[in-house]
Every structure is written in structure tokens, then in C-alpha cells.
Protein backbone atom coordinates (compact mmCIF):
# COMPACT_ATOMS: atom_id res chain seq x y z
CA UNK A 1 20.92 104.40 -144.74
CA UNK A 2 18.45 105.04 -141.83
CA UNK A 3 17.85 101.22 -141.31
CA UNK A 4 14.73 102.78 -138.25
CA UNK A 5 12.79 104.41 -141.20
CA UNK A 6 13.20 101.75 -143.88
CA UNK A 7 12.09 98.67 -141.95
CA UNK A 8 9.28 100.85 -141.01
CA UNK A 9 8.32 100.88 -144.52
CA UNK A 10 9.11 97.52 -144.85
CA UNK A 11 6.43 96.58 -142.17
CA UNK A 12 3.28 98.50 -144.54
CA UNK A 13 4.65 97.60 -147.47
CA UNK A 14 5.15 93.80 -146.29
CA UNK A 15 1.36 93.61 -145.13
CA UNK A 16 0.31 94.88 -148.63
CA UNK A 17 2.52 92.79 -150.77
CA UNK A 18 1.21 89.76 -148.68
CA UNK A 19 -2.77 90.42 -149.52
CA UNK A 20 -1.42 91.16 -152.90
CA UNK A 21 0.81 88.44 -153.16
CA UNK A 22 -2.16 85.75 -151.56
CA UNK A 23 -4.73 87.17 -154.10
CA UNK A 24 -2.32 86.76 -157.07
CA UNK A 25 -1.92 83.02 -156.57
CA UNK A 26 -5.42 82.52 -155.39
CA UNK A 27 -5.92 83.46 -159.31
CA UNK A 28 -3.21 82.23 -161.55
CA UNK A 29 -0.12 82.31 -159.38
CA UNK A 30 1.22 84.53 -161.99
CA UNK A 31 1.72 82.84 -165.04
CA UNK A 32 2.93 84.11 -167.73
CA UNK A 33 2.14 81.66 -170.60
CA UNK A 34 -0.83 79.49 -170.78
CA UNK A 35 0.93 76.35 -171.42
CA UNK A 36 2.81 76.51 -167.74
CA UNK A 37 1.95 74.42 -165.18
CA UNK A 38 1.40 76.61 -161.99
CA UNK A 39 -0.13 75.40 -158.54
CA UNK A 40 -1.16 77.33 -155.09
CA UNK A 41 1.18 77.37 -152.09
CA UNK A 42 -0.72 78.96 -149.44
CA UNK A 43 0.08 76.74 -146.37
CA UNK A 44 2.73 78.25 -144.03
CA UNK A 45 5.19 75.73 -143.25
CA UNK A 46 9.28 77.65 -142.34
CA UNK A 47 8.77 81.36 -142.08
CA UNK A 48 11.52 83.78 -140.15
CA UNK A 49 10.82 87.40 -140.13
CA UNK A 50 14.20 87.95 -138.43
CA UNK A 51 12.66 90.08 -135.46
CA UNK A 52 14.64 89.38 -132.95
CA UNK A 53 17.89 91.17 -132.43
CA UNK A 54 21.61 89.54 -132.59
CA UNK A 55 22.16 86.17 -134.13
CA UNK A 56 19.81 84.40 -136.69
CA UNK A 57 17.34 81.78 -135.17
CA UNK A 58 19.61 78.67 -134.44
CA UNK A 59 16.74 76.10 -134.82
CA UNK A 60 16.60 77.44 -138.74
CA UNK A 61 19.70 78.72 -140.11
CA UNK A 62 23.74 77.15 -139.60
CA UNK A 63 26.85 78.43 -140.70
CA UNK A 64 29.69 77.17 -143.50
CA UNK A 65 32.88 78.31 -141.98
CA UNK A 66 35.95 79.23 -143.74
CA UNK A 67 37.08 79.19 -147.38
CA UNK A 68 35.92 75.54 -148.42
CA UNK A 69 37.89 74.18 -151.28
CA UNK A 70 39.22 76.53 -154.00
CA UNK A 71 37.38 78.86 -152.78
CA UNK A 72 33.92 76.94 -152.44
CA UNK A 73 34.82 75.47 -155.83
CA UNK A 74 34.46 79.21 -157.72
CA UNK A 75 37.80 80.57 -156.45
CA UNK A 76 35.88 82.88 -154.38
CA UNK A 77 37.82 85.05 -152.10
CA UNK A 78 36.59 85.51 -149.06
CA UNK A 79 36.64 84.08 -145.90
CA UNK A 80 33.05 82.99 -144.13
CA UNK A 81 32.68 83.34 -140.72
CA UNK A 82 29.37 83.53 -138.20
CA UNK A 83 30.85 86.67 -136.59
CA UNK A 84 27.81 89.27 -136.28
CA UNK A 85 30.38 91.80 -138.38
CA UNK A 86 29.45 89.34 -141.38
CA UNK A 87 25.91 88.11 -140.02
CA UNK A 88 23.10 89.25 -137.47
CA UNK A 89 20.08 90.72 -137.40
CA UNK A 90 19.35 94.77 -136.49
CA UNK A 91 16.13 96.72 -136.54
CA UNK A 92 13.62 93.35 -138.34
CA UNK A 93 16.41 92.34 -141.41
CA UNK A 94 19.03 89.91 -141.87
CA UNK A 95 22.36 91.84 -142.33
CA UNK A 96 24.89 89.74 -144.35
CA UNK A 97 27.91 91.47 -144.83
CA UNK A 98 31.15 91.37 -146.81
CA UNK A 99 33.88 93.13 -145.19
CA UNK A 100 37.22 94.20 -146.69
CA UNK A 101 40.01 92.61 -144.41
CA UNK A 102 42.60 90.57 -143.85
CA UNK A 103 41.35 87.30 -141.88
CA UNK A 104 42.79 84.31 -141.50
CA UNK A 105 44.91 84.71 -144.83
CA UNK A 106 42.01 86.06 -146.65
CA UNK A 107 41.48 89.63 -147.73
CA UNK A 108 37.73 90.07 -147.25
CA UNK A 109 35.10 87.92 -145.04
CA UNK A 110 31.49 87.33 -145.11
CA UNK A 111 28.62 84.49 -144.28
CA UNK A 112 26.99 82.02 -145.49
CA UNK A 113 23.64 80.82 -143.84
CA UNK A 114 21.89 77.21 -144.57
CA UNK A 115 18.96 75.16 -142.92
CA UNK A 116 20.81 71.88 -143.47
CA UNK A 117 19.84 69.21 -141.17
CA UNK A 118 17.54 72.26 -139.90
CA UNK A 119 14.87 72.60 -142.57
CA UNK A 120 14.50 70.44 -145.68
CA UNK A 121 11.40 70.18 -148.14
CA UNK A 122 10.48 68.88 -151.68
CA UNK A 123 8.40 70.81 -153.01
CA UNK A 124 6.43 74.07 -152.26
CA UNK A 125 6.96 78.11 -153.22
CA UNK A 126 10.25 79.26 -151.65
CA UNK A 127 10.52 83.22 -151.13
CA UNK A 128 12.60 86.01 -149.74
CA UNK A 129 12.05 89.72 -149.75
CA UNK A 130 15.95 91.10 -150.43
CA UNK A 131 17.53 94.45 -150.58
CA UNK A 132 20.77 93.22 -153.08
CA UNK A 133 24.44 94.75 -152.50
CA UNK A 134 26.12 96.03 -156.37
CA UNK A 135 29.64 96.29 -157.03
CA UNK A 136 32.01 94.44 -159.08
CA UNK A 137 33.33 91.04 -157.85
CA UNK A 138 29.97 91.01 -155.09
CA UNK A 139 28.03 88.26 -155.36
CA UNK A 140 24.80 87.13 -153.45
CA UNK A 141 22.83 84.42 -153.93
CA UNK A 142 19.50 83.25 -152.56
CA UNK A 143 19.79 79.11 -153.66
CA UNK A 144 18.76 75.15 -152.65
CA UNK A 145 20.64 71.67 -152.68
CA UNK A 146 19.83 68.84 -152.36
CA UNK A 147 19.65 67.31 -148.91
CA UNK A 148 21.20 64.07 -150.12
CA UNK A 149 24.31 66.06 -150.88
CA UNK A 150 26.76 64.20 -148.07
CA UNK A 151 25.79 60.96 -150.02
CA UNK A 152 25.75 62.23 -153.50
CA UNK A 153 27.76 65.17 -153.90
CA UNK A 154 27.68 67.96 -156.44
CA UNK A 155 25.86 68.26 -158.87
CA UNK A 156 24.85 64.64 -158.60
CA UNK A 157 22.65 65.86 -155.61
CA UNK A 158 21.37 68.88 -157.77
CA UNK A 159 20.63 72.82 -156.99
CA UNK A 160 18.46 75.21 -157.36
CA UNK A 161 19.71 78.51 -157.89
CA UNK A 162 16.25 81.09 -156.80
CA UNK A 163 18.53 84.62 -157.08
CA UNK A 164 21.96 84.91 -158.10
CA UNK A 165 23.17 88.21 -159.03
CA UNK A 166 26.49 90.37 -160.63
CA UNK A 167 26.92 93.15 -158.57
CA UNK A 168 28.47 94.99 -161.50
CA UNK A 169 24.98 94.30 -163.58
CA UNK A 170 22.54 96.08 -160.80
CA UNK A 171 19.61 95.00 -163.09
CA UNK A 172 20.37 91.87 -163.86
CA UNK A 173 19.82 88.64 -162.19
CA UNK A 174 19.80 84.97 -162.92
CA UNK A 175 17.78 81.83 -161.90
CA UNK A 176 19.43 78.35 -162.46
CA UNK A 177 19.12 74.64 -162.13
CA UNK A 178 22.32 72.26 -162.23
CA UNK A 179 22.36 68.52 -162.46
CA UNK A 180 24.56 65.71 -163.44
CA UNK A 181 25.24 66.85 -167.26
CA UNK A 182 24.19 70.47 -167.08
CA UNK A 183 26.59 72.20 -164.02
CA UNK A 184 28.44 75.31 -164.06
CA UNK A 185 28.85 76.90 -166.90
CA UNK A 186 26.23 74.56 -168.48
CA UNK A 187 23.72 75.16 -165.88
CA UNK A 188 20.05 75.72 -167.37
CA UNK A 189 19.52 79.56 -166.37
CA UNK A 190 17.81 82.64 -167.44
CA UNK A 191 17.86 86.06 -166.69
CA UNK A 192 15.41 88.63 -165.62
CA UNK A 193 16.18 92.12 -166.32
CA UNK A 194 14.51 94.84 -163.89
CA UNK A 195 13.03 97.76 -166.20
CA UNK A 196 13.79 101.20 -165.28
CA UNK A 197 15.33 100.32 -161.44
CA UNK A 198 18.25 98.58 -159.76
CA UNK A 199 17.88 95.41 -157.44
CA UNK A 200 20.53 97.11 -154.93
CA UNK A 201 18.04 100.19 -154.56
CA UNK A 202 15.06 98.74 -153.02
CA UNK A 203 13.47 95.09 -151.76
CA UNK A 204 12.38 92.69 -154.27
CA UNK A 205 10.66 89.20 -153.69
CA UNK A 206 12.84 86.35 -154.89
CA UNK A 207 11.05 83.08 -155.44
CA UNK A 208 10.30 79.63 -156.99
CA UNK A 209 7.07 77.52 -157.30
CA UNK A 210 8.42 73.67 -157.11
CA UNK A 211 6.25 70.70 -158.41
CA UNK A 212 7.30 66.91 -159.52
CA UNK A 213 7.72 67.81 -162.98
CA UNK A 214 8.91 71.77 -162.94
CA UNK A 215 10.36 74.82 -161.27
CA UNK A 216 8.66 78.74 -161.69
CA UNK A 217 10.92 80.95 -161.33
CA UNK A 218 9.26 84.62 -160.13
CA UNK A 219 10.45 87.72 -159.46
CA UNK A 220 7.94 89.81 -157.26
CA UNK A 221 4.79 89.05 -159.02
CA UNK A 222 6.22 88.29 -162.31
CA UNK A 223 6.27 84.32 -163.28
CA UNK A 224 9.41 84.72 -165.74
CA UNK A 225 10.78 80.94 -166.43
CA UNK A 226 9.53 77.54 -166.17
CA UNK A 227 12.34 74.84 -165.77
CA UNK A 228 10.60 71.20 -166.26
CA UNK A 229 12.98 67.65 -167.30
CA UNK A 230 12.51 68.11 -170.87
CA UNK A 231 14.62 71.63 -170.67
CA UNK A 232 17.34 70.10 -168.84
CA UNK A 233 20.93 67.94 -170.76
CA UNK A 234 20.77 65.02 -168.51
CA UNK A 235 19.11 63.50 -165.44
CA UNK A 236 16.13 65.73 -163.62
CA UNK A 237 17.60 64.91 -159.53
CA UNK A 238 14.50 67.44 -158.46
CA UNK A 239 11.41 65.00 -156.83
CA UNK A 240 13.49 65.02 -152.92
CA UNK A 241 13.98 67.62 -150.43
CA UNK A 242 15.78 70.57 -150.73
CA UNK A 243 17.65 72.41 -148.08
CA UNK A 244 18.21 76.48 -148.40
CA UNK A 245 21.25 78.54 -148.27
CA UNK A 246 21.81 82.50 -148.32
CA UNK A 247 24.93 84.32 -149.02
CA UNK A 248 27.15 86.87 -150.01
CA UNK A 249 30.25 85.92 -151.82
CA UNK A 250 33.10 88.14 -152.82
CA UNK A 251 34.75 87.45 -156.38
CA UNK A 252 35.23 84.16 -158.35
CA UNK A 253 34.94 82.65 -161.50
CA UNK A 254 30.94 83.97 -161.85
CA UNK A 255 31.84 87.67 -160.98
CA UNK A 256 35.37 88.23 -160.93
CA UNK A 257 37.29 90.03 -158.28
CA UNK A 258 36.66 93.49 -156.59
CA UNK A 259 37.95 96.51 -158.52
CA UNK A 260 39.13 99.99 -157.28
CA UNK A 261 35.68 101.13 -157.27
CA UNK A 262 34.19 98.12 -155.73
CA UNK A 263 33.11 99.65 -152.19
CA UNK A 264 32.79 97.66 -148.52
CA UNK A 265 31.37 97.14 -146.70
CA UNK A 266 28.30 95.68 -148.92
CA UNK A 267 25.09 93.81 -146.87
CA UNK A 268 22.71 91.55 -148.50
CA UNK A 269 19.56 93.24 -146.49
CA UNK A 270 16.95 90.39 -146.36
CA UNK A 271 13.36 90.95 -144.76
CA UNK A 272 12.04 87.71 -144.67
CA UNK A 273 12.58 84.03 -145.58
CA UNK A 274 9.19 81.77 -146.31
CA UNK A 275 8.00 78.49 -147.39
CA UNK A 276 4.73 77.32 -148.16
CA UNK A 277 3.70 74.16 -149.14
CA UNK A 278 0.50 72.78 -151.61
């Protein structure tokens, strides 16, 4: 991929999707049933365009290091490191990037990015503009926890899952809240299938629109679930801040592990990270 001519396009097509995006929730911020609550987010507050070369902007995004435990509690297999062969920026994107190699007794290595203790808000329209990887056993993600987490851990601190994605269903992806009574595999999700196109061929806008009583859950301009507490199986932990994380994880319970036709490397391209607030 000529990385020179894409972001090019990325640069017209950005300033267009912006006026688009601006006028869209200057009318109904997209929504797609009349009974939804929807709100406008139109004042800047965390915005990183990545346009500066090398390593990610320190004063926004850390690193979690290493395998965490089983496997960052999905069995996942690979190894996360802040190495810029698994993370930097080239040319105006984030490149996260899983790699196929034996590292510290792993067999593949990646990253995992997070404002915590960085950037925390409750509340607001979280967005990224992301180019997804495919593949069997690749998994990215594009999520929130809650900031409390060190003090109330999982899922007692609660998440919100923006963009999670098989990379063996290229059309597919899911968005997700999980809470005390409704975690894993009893998460409150739905999907959003892309018509006629694959997420891992071009960039797509991932986002949420977060009030006190419910979470929109968009996909470029299309509003396409509303969470609120009367959809979730136990408490609603969603009225504090939030802290974001991006990354690329190779197999685990979710996805399952690489095949013989899985190919790496594999780079979660992302354009731009944003957060608005009311």
C-alpha cells in the first residue's frame, strides 16, 4: 500500500467528512428511530491527528506491556510491547501492528495504547477514523473503561466497547457494554454489518454519543444502537469518566487463533482519535 497517496486522500476526504459530519449532528445527530435520545457534541475537547512522525504523543496515549494475565483475561496470544515495529506513527496515521514472532516466549507481538491517568471523560461523542486489519484470529478493538478501574476492577468498573471486530468476518463488527451481571459472553452488544464493502478495505468512523442515561453507537453517519439502563441485566456503572484504549490483539477466546492463511504483518491504520463534549 502506497501509505504517501492514501493519507493524501485521507487529508480531502477528512475535511469533507468533518463539514458533513458537523452538519449531520447540527440536525439530528443521526438517529435512526424517533424514540432515541440523541444530543450535539460539537465542542473539541482531546483530538490527535497523529502528525507528527515516530512515537504517539506521550501527554495522550501510554502503553500495557506484556501478556497481562491469561492472556489479558481472553487467552490472547500475543505479546504487547511499545516498540515502533508494533506502534508509531508514519506519513499522518497511527500504525498498530501485529507481528508474527517469537518474543519473550510469545509467538506474535503487538500494542496496546490507553489515555489512563492521561485523558479521562464522562460523557461526550468519542470517534476514530480506522482502516481495520482481517484475518482469522486478528482482533482490533477501539474501547473505554472505567477510570475507577484500580479501585473497582472488572467489570465492576464497566466498559464500553466503540469497535470490536473478527478479522475472519471483514464486514462485521460489534459494539458492546459490560457491567457487573452482563460481562463477557453476556455483554449487551450488537452488530453492524457493512453492505456491499469490507472494513479492512477502506477508513470508517467508529463512534459513540454518551449521555447519563444512554450510549449511541454509530458507524460513519449511521446511528445503529442505543444502549440505555433498562437494556442492560444488572447495575448501569456508566455516569463517571471513561478512559480510552486502542489495540490490536492476536487470537483468544473472541476470535480464535491465527490459521495457515492468517497473514502478518496486519496494522490497525487509524487517522484520527477525537472527543467532543456537550
Amino acid at each position: 500500500m502506497n501509505v504517501n497517496n492514501k493519507y493524501s486522500k485521507i487529508q480531502r476526504i477528512s475535511g469533507l467528512w468533518c463539514l458533513v459530519a458537523l452538519f449531520t449532528i447540527l440536525l439530528t445527530a443521526c438517529s435512526a428511530d424517533e424514540t432515541q435520545t440523541v444530543a450535539t457534541f460539537t465542542n473539541l475537547v482531546m483530538e490527535d491527528n497523529f502528525d507528527v512522525e515516530g512515537r504517539p504523543d506521550a501527554s495522550i496515549w501510554g502503553y500495557d506491556i506484556g501478556t497481562g494475565v491469561n492472556g489479558w483475561g481472553n487467552q490472547e496470544l500475543q505479546y504487547y510491547t511499545s516498540r515502533p515495529e508494533n506502534v508509531t506513527v508514519e506519513n499522518g496515521v497511527l500504525l498498530i501492528t501485529a507481528q508474527q514472532e517469537a518474543f519473550e516466549n510469545s509467538q506474535y507481538t503487538s500494542a496496546r495504547l490507553l489515555t489512563k491517568d492521561l485523558f479521562e471523560q464522562q460523557y461526550g461523542r468519542f470517534e476514530a477514523r480506522i482502516r481495520l486489519p482481517y484475518g482469522q484470529g486478528i482482533w482490533p478493538a477501539f474501547w473505554m473503561l472505567g477510570a475507577d478501574i484500580d479501585e473497582n476492577p472488572w467489570p465492576g468498573a464497566g466498559e464500553i466497547d466503540i469497535m470490536e471486530y473478527r478479522g475472519q468476518n471483514p464486514t462485521v463488527l460489534i459494539g458492546s457494554v459490560h457491567g457487573p451481571g452482563y460481562s463477557g459472553g453476556q455483554a449487551i452488544s450488537k452488530e453492524y454489518v457493512l453492505e456491499n464493502d469490507r472494513f479492512d478495505t477502506g477508513f470508517h468512523v467508529f463512534g459513540i454519543e454518551w449521555g447519563p442515561e444512554y450510549i449511541n453507537y454509530y458507524v460513519d453517519d449511521v446511528l445503529y444502537n442505543q444502549i440505555t439502563p433498562e437494556d442492560v441485566t444488572g447495575t448501569w456503572v456508566f455516569n463517571k469518566p471513561f478512559y480510552i484504549l486502542m489495540n490490536l490483539a492476536v487470537g483468544g477466546t473472541f476470535v480464535g487463533s491465527p490459521n495457515a492463511e492468517t497473514q502478518f504483518p496486519q496494522s490497525m491504520i487509524v487517522d484520527y482519535v477525537r472527543v467532543y463534549e456537550q
